[in-house]
Tab-separated table of C-alpha atoms and ligand atoms in Angstrom:
chain	number	residue	atom	x	y	z
A	1	MET	CA	147.974	117.088	96.883
A	2	ALA	CA	150.764	115.334	95.072
A	3	ALA	CA	151.083	112.774	97.639
A	4	GLU	CA	147.019	112.042	97.578
A	5	ALA	CA	147.013	111.813	93.979
A	6	ARG	CA	149.637	109.401	94.124
A	7	ALA	CA	147.860	107.216	96.884
A	8	ALA	CA	144.615	107.229	94.705
A	9	ALA	CA	146.403	106.069	91.499
A	10	PRO	CA	145.936	102.424	90.781
A	11	ARG	CA	149.181	100.342	92.225
A	12	ILE	CA	151.180	98.346	89.573
A	13	ARG	CA	151.324	95.274	91.325
A	14	HIS	CA	154.120	93.073	90.894
A	15	ARG	CA	153.678	89.343	90.826
A	16	ALA	CA	152.316	87.951	94.009
A	17	ALA	CA	155.026	85.231	94.100
A	18	LEU	CA	157.757	87.768	94.564
A	19	ASP	CA	156.469	89.174	97.756
A	20	ALA	CA	157.967	85.642	99.130
A	21	ILE	CA	161.363	86.666	98.420
A	22	ASP	CA	163.808	88.179	100.729
A	23	PRO	CA	166.190	90.210	99.073
A	24	TYR	CA	169.655	88.793	98.652
A	25	VAL	CA	172.082	90.502	101.331
A	26	PRO	CA	175.723	90.664	99.505
A	27	GLY	CA	179.223	90.402	101.212
A	28	LEU	CA	179.824	93.817	102.290
A	29	ALA	CA	182.840	95.539	100.855
A	30	PRO	CA	185.525	96.470	103.523
A	31	VAL	CA	186.244	100.202	104.374
A	32	GLY	CA	189.678	101.246	105.479
A	33	PRO	CA	192.762	102.389	103.274
A	34	PRO	CA	192.893	100.179	100.382
A	35	ASP	CA	196.699	98.644	101.478
A	36	ARG	CA	194.491	97.179	104.531
A	37	ALA	CA	190.830	96.542	103.261
A	38	LEU	CA	190.606	92.863	102.352
A	39	LYS	CA	187.047	91.551	101.505
A	40	LEU	CA	186.712	87.891	102.568
A	41	ALA	CA	182.849	87.703	102.204
A	42	SER	CA	182.026	86.392	98.897
A	43	ASN	CA	184.155	83.451	98.293
A	44	GLU	CA	186.302	85.199	95.464
A	45	ASN	CA	189.563	83.885	94.520
A	46	PRO	CA	192.469	85.871	96.346
A	47	PHE	CA	195.413	84.855	93.862
A	48	GLY	CA	193.737	86.720	91.138
A	49	PRO	CA	192.512	85.849	87.770
A	50	SER	CA	194.900	83.902	85.098
A	51	PRO	CA	197.146	86.494	83.485
A	52	LEU	CA	196.237	84.339	80.477
A	53	ALA	CA	192.397	84.766	80.899
A	54	VAL	CA	193.056	88.763	81.568
A	55	ALA	CA	194.918	89.013	78.290
A	56	ALA	CA	192.387	87.242	76.363
A	57	ALA	CA	189.754	89.728	77.727
A	58	ARG	CA	191.898	92.834	76.730
A	59	ALA	CA	192.093	91.604	73.354
A	60	ALA	CA	188.465	90.685	73.253
A	61	VAL	CA	187.495	94.218	74.257
A	62	GLU	CA	189.021	95.493	70.865
A	63	GLY	CA	185.921	93.834	68.970
A	64	VAL	CA	182.858	94.831	71.469
A	65	ASP	CA	181.209	96.964	68.596
A	66	ARG	CA	180.078	93.046	67.538
A	67	TYR	CA	177.730	90.971	69.643
A	68	PRO	CA	179.079	88.119	71.059
A	69	GLU	CA	179.357	84.907	69.354
A	70	PRO	CA	175.468	83.360	69.538
A	71	GLY	CA	175.432	80.291	71.827
A	72	ALA	CA	178.749	80.532	72.980
A	73	GLY	CA	179.952	77.989	70.453
A	74	ALA	CA	183.837	78.234	71.026
A	75	LEU	CA	183.492	77.853	74.571
A	76	ARG	CA	180.896	74.973	74.588
A	77	ALA	CA	182.818	73.201	72.317
A	78	ARG	CA	186.142	73.766	74.636
A	79	LEU	CA	183.644	72.391	77.778
A	80	ALA	CA	182.288	69.360	75.875
A	81	ASP	CA	185.407	68.244	74.752
A	82	ARG	CA	187.133	68.699	78.210
A	83	HIS	CA	183.966	66.895	79.818
A	84	GLY	CA	183.175	64.168	77.459
A	85	VAL	CA	179.705	65.403	76.454
A	86	SER	CA	178.326	66.956	73.188
A	87	PRO	CA	177.953	70.454	72.516
A	88	GLY	CA	174.194	70.457	73.020
A	89	GLN	CA	174.598	69.077	76.656
A	90	ILE	CA	176.290	72.365	77.541
A	91	LEU	CA	174.694	75.418	78.533
A	92	VAL	CA	176.697	78.715	79.095
A	93	GLY	CA	175.231	81.508	81.399
A	94	ALA	CA	176.107	85.096	82.899
A	95	GLY	CA	177.334	82.995	85.933
A	96	SER	CA	175.593	80.166	87.207
A	97	ASP	CA	173.493	82.192	89.031
A	98	GLU	CA	171.987	83.036	85.668
A	99	ILE	CA	171.427	79.597	84.741
A	100	PHE	CA	169.499	78.661	88.010
A	101	HIS	CA	167.113	81.758	87.224
A	102	LEU	CA	166.875	80.030	83.487
A	103	LEU	CA	166.358	76.471	85.110
A	104	THR	CA	163.614	77.250	87.352
A	105	ARG	CA	161.724	79.429	84.642
A	106	ALA	CA	161.892	76.835	82.385
A	107	TYR	CA	160.916	73.754	85.210
A	108	CYS	CA	159.102	75.580	87.862
A	109	GLU	CA	155.855	77.120	88.523
A	110	PRO	CA	152.948	77.394	91.118
A	111	GLY	CA	152.095	73.702	92.069
A	112	ARG	CA	155.301	72.392	91.381
A	113	ARG	CA	158.045	71.869	94.322
A	114	ALA	CA	161.605	73.319	94.429
A	115	VAL	CA	163.231	70.980	97.019
A	116	MET	CA	166.454	71.998	98.732
A	117	ALA	CA	168.469	72.498	101.937
A	118	ARG	CA	168.106	74.402	104.923
A	119	PRO	CA	169.942	76.721	104.748
A	120	PRO	CA	170.169	76.660	101.338
A	121	TYR	CA	172.363	78.494	98.709
A	122	GLY	CA	170.621	81.863	98.486
A	123	ILE	CA	170.266	82.218	94.702
A	124	HIS	CA	168.976	78.580	94.546
A	125	ARG	CA	165.856	79.839	96.586
A	126	ILE	CA	165.449	83.414	95.238
A	127	ALA	CA	165.279	81.598	91.377
A	128	ALA	CA	162.790	78.941	92.883
A	129	GLN	CA	160.700	81.332	94.558
A	130	SER	CA	160.508	83.711	91.622
A	131	THR	CA	158.461	81.115	89.696
A	132	GLY	CA	155.731	80.666	92.664
A	133	ALA	CA	156.947	77.164	93.198
A	134	GLU	CA	156.609	75.719	96.650
A	135	VAL	CA	159.866	75.814	98.279
A	136	VAL	CA	160.749	73.092	100.624
A	137	LEU	CA	163.452	73.401	102.919
A	138	VAL	CA	165.235	70.354	104.293
A	139	PRO	CA	167.512	70.720	107.614
A	140	LEU	CA	171.249	69.789	106.888
A	141	ARG	CA	171.889	67.313	109.334
A	142	ASN	CA	175.368	67.711	111.320
A	143	HIS	CA	175.737	70.562	108.527
A	144	VAL	CA	175.462	67.948	105.406
A	145	HIS	CA	172.565	67.636	103.083
A	146	ASP	CA	170.079	65.014	104.190
A	147	LEU	CA	169.611	63.402	101.080
A	148	ALA	CA	167.188	60.903	102.124
A	149	ALA	CA	164.967	63.375	103.558
A	150	MET	CA	165.158	65.540	100.351
A	151	ALA	CA	164.495	62.172	98.024
A	152	ALA	CA	161.018	62.004	100.213
A	153	ALA	CA	160.537	65.705	99.788
A	154	ALA	CA	160.530	65.289	96.210
A	155	ALA	CA	156.860	65.334	94.970
A	156	PRO	CA	156.210	64.773	91.119
A	157	LEU	CA	157.706	67.538	88.828
A	158	ALA	CA	159.912	68.477	91.526
A	159	THR	CA	163.232	70.550	91.141
A	160	VAL	CA	165.853	69.431	93.692
A	161	PHE	CA	169.080	71.418	94.343
A	162	VAL	CA	172.177	70.087	96.200
A	163	ALA	CA	175.157	72.107	96.220
A	164	ASN	CA	178.108	70.050	96.851
A	165	PRO	CA	179.920	71.454	98.263
A	166	HIS	CA	177.391	73.246	100.005
A	167	ASN	CA	177.484	77.071	100.867
A	168	PRO	CA	177.538	77.930	103.607
A	169	THR	CA	178.883	75.014	104.934
A	170	GLY	CA	181.695	73.924	102.766
A	171	THR	CA	180.553	70.121	103.460
A	172	THR	CA	180.243	67.460	100.577
A	173	VAL	CA	178.031	64.222	100.430
A	174	ARG	CA	179.456	61.258	100.377
A	175	PRO	CA	179.833	59.912	96.512
A	176	GLU	CA	178.138	56.728	96.904
A	177	GLU	CA	175.024	58.676	98.621
A	178	LEU	CA	174.765	60.909	95.946
A	179	ARG	CA	174.655	58.229	93.282
A	180	ASP	CA	172.109	56.572	95.035
A	181	PHE	CA	170.216	60.005	95.666
A	182	VAL	CA	170.408	60.433	91.922
A	183	GLU	CA	169.359	57.022	91.226
A	184	ARG	CA	166.501	56.711	93.433
A	185	LEU	CA	164.860	60.049	92.520
A	186	PRO	CA	161.751	60.002	90.274
A	187	ALA	CA	162.574	60.119	86.675
A	188	ASP	CA	160.472	63.328	86.337
A	189	CYS	CA	162.320	65.356	88.743
A	190	LEU	CA	164.572	67.908	87.607
A	191	VAL	CA	167.759	67.449	89.909
A	192	VAL	CA	170.463	70.434	89.948
A	193	ILE	CA	173.768	69.547	91.276
A	194	ASP	CA	175.753	72.654	91.797
A	195	GLU	CA	179.548	71.951	91.645
A	196	ALA	CA	180.732	75.648	92.171
A	197	TYR	CA	183.500	74.823	94.341
A	198	HIS	CA	183.976	71.386	92.763
A	199	GLU	CA	187.879	71.730	92.176
A	200	TYR	CA	188.632	72.519	95.619
A	201	VAL	CA	187.423	69.047	96.991
A	202	GLU	CA	190.380	66.868	98.201
A	203	PRO	CA	190.699	63.966	95.990
A	204	ALA	CA	189.329	61.690	98.442
A	205	HIS	CA	185.940	63.288	98.756
A	206	ARG	CA	185.853	64.289	95.141
A	207	ALA	CA	182.906	63.184	92.999
A	208	THR	CA	181.325	65.174	90.153
A	209	ALA	CA	178.090	64.179	89.325
A	210	ILE	CA	178.905	64.447	85.641
A	211	ASP	CA	179.524	60.918	86.034
A	212	LEU	CA	176.192	60.170	86.772
A	213	LEU	CA	174.131	61.811	83.831
A	214	ALA	CA	173.211	58.304	82.371
A	215	LEU	CA	171.575	57.450	85.861
A	216	HIS	CA	168.844	60.237	85.541
A	217	PRO	CA	166.952	61.816	82.887
A	218	GLY	CA	166.624	65.239	84.735
A	219	LEU	CA	170.351	65.466	85.990
A	220	VAL	CA	171.926	69.094	85.420
A	221	VAL	CA	175.498	70.009	86.736
A	222	THR	CA	176.801	73.496	86.938
A	223	ARG	CA	180.140	74.703	87.354
A	224	THR	CA	181.360	78.284	87.428
A	225	PHE	CA	184.424	80.598	86.388
A	226	SER	CA	183.885	82.557	89.491
A	227	LYS	CA	185.604	80.726	92.088
A	228	ILE	CA	188.863	78.905	91.160
A	229	TYR	CA	189.014	80.789	87.876
A	230	GLY	CA	189.062	83.892	89.554
A	231	LEU	CA	186.577	85.672	87.019
A	232	ALA	CA	183.654	86.425	89.312
A	233	GLY	CA	183.639	89.656	88.162
A	234	LEU	CA	183.191	88.699	84.402
A	235	ARG	CA	180.153	86.406	85.127
A	236	VAL	CA	180.801	83.008	83.241
A	237	GLY	CA	178.959	79.878	84.185
A	238	TYR	CA	177.749	76.728	82.929
A	239	ALA	CA	175.185	73.422	82.967
A	240	ILE	CA	175.788	70.010	81.701
A	241	ALA	CA	172.863	68.092	80.998
A	242	SER	CA	171.284	66.156	78.427
A	243	ALA	CA	170.091	68.178	75.071
A	244	GLU	CA	166.514	67.384	75.748
A	245	ILE	CA	166.603	68.929	79.178
A	246	LEU	CA	168.665	71.975	78.111
A	247	GLU	CA	166.608	72.621	75.052
A	248	PRO	CA	163.441	74.639	76.474
A	249	VAL	CA	166.209	76.468	78.418
A	250	GLU	CA	167.673	77.450	75.345
A	251	ARG	CA	164.424	78.906	73.972
A	252	ILE	CA	164.669	81.405	77.000
A	253	ARG	CA	168.044	82.201	77.298
A	254	PRO	CA	168.786	85.677	76.142
A	255	PRO	CA	171.116	84.918	72.848
A	256	PHE	CA	174.050	87.430	73.996
A	257	ASN	CA	173.789	86.622	77.747
A	258	VAL	CA	177.223	86.525	78.099
A	259	SER	CA	179.795	88.974	76.943
A	260	SER	CA	182.798	88.584	74.297
A	261	PRO	CA	185.472	89.529	76.739
A	262	ALA	CA	183.847	87.119	79.386
A	263	LEU	CA	183.625	84.261	76.883
A	264	ALA	CA	187.296	84.813	75.880
A	265	ALA	CA	188.540	85.036	79.445
A	266	ALA	CA	186.869	81.509	80.136
A	267	ALA	CA	188.300	79.526	77.343
A	268	ALA	CA	191.506	81.303	78.247
A	269	ALA	CA	191.171	80.041	82.295
A	270	LEU	CA	190.871	76.615	80.802
A	271	ASP	CA	194.414	76.554	79.573
A	272	ASP	CA	196.046	78.112	82.792
A	273	VAL	CA	196.442	74.694	84.426
A	274	ASP	CA	199.427	76.914	86.639
A	275	HIS	CA	196.990	79.297	87.905
A	276	VAL	CA	194.697	76.859	88.968
A	277	ALA	CA	197.351	74.460	90.798
A	278	ALA	CA	198.820	77.813	92.530
A	279	THR	CA	195.355	78.567	93.867
A	280	LEU	CA	194.700	74.874	95.171
A	281	ARG	CA	198.267	75.377	96.850
A	282	GLY	CA	197.630	78.749	98.330
A	283	THR	CA	194.161	77.620	99.262
A	284	GLU	CA	195.155	74.377	101.407
A	285	ILE	CA	198.118	76.213	103.219
A	286	SER	CA	195.419	79.084	104.187
A	287	LEU	CA	192.760	76.042	105.302
A	288	ALA	CA	195.040	74.681	107.357
A	289	ALA	CA	196.271	77.778	108.932
A	290	LEU	CA	192.640	79.071	109.526
A	291	VAL	CA	191.668	75.588	111.166
A	292	ALA	CA	194.560	75.160	113.544
A	293	ALA	CA	193.607	78.780	114.789
A	294	CYS	CA	190.422	77.649	115.237
A	295	GLU	CA	191.637	74.694	117.223
A	296	ARG	CA	194.027	76.455	119.418
A	297	LEU	CA	191.212	79.158	119.836
A	298	GLY	CA	188.578	76.510	120.827
A	299	LEU	CA	186.192	77.814	117.944
A	300	ALA	CA	183.772	75.607	116.196
A	301	HIS	CA	184.212	75.108	112.842
A	302	VAL	CA	182.741	73.212	110.106
A	303	PRO	CA	185.164	71.276	107.958
A	304	SER	CA	185.065	72.395	104.903
A	305	GLN	CA	185.950	71.130	100.959
A	306	ALA	CA	185.491	74.886	99.683
A	307	ASN	CA	187.391	78.186	99.558
A	308	PHE	CA	185.907	79.354	102.846
A	309	VAL	CA	185.240	78.069	106.270
A	310	LEU	CA	182.621	78.389	108.955
A	311	VAL	CA	183.338	79.537	112.121
A	312	GLU	CA	181.673	79.963	115.303
A	313	ASP	CA	180.895	83.852	115.803
A	314	ARG	CA	182.135	84.393	119.646
A	315	ASP	CA	184.073	86.822	121.390
A	316	GLY	CA	183.582	89.643	118.935
A	317	TRP	CA	186.315	88.700	116.359
A	318	PRO	CA	184.557	89.762	113.481
A	319	ALA	CA	184.015	92.987	114.799
A	320	ALA	CA	187.813	93.049	115.621
A	321	LEU	CA	188.621	92.109	111.925
A	322	ALA	CA	186.003	94.596	110.439
A	323	ALA	CA	187.517	97.240	112.763
A	324	ASP	CA	190.783	96.324	110.895
A	325	GLY	CA	189.302	96.800	107.242
A	326	ILE	CA	188.543	92.873	106.848
A	327	THR	CA	184.982	91.902	106.247
A	328	VAL	CA	183.667	88.179	106.656
A	329	ARG	CA	180.028	86.960	105.823
A	330	PRO	CA	177.600	87.256	109.210
A	331	GLY	CA	175.957	83.790	109.445
A	332	ALA	CA	172.890	85.529	110.201
A	333	ASN	CA	172.925	86.364	106.285
A	334	LEU	CA	172.941	82.809	105.152
A	335	GLY	CA	170.707	80.738	107.636
A	336	MET	CA	173.476	80.202	109.945
A	337	PRO	CA	173.308	82.531	113.255
A	338	GLY	CA	175.899	82.206	115.627
A	339	TRP	CA	178.258	81.791	112.693
A	340	ALA	CA	180.483	83.627	110.295
A	341	ARG	CA	181.904	82.662	107.186
A	342	VAL	CA	185.435	83.390	106.377
A	343	SER	CA	186.796	83.325	102.616
A	344	LEU	CA	190.096	81.779	102.504
A	345	ALA	CA	192.654	84.529	102.038
A	346	ARG	CA	196.385	84.117	100.509
A	347	PRO	CA	198.518	82.824	103.117
A	348	ASP	CA	200.009	86.102	103.793
A	349	GLU	CA	196.549	87.867	104.477
A	350	MET	CA	195.595	84.713	106.279
A	351	HIS	CA	198.002	85.238	108.859
A	352	ARG	CA	196.906	88.788	109.841
A	353	VAL	CA	193.265	87.875	109.753
A	354	ILE	CA	194.338	84.838	112.255
A	355	GLU	CA	196.594	87.301	114.388
A	356	ILE	CA	193.366	89.656	114.797
A	357	MET	CA	190.938	86.688	115.643
A	358	GLU	CA	193.466	85.539	118.297
A	359	ARG	CA	194.013	89.107	119.535
A	360	ALA	CA	190.102	89.589	119.802
A	361	VAL	CA	189.259	85.973	121.682
A	362	ARG	CA	192.278	86.273	123.867
A	363	GLN	CA	191.442	89.604	125.090
A	364	ARG	CA	187.795	88.455	125.597
A	365	HIS	CA	188.974	85.590	127.850
A	366	ASP	CA	191.695	87.756	129.739
A	367	LEU	CA	189.242	90.144	130.848
A	368	ALA	CA	186.546	87.061	131.916
A	369	ASP	CA	189.453	85.731	133.740
A	370	ARG	CA	190.012	88.969	135.530
A	371	ALA	CA	186.633	89.601	136.049
A	372	SER	CA	186.067	85.962	137.632
A	373	SER	CA	189.036	86.269	139.945
A	374	GLY	CA	187.837	89.669	141.159
A	375	ARG	CA	190.727	91.957	140.342
B	401	PLP	C1	179.895	81.102	94.168
B	401	PLP	C2	178.712	80.227	94.403
B	401	PLP	C3	178.255	79.999	92.407
B	401	PLP	C4	178.655	80.843	91.686
B	401	PLP	O1	177.590	81.667	91.121
B	401	PLP	P1	178.061	82.906	89.887
B	401	PLP	O2	176.632	83.188	89.385
B	401	PLP	O3	178.575	81.598	88.905
B	401	PLP	O4	179.220	83.591	90.409
B	401	PLP	C5	177.024	79.133	92.587
B	401	PLP	N1	176.836	78.365	93.417
B	401	PLP	C6	177.266	78.289	94.874
B	401	PLP	C7	177.026	77.314	95.678
B	401	PLP	C8	178.135	79.304	95.126
B	401	PLP	O5	178.877	79.501	96.458
């Protein structure tokens, strides 16, 4: 009876554009005892947050009866100074993910294109799809953005996304190619260069699109406090663009989108150069160890400039890790079936991960050898 009444009631229909969106599948929390459980599924900083940032957040909690500073003025001023732009060229968001949603709400709509890699960074796609824009996915070439093909796909008024380094691959585009690409794109396009992993890139490959702002009026560069600064749980990211590009976005930004503890922590994290340096050193050690292990085991891997590595999913090593309380991200969740994305852990944890991977792969090979020699 009640069920019939429900079936007969008019349905409240959400916007049709949302039907195209596959729900985001987050990295799984590991199961197991806390001293063994390890989540290597979301590219978080395994060295923890900066102690200076934690102290600043704690102090700010005392004042949470008040709304945060509207427009994040103090942090914006710090960031403007750091990047040599004016405060009006900085937009602060609850993570860079909020910024992608705000940018697409301001610049994408049905009839306009959003161009990005296949596979894309998931939130770029969801943000664009939510507006009803036509999402055009341009396949990576050898795991790297095909900038020429992306430029060719950019119709008038398109929004183009490039994550540099890319996620899930960890690859970067060559600095000269990025410059040519930005210069060549039509002036009526929005060009979003997502530099979430910029700080991890080796100096020889490192180039920031912030240096290219003068070359294209629609260039937007995003950064985050979630990765090298270790503040993923506080949600702070920012965009740098011309004040003209950001002005309509500011009209729709919720005025208190970033909490006061988060703003305080982010400003303090900028001061903690030792924390950033220690994170980089540890990440480098873990990256080298994981790459060496892949080479010993004959597991294909994509050369990474970020804090994670995409590794061939073979011989059951991801399941062996999961059995020991360690989660990685299945490539199938990221548009890369046959691969698994491993976030770099602390070097001591990385050794444990590598041991389990080695045992899983060697066991599988021993079994295969025995089977083929008829024993
Ligand atoms: C992790 C990540 C981000 C950061 O997102 P936040 O919302 O700032 O935590 C942005 N872009 C890419 C490609 C990422 O992998």
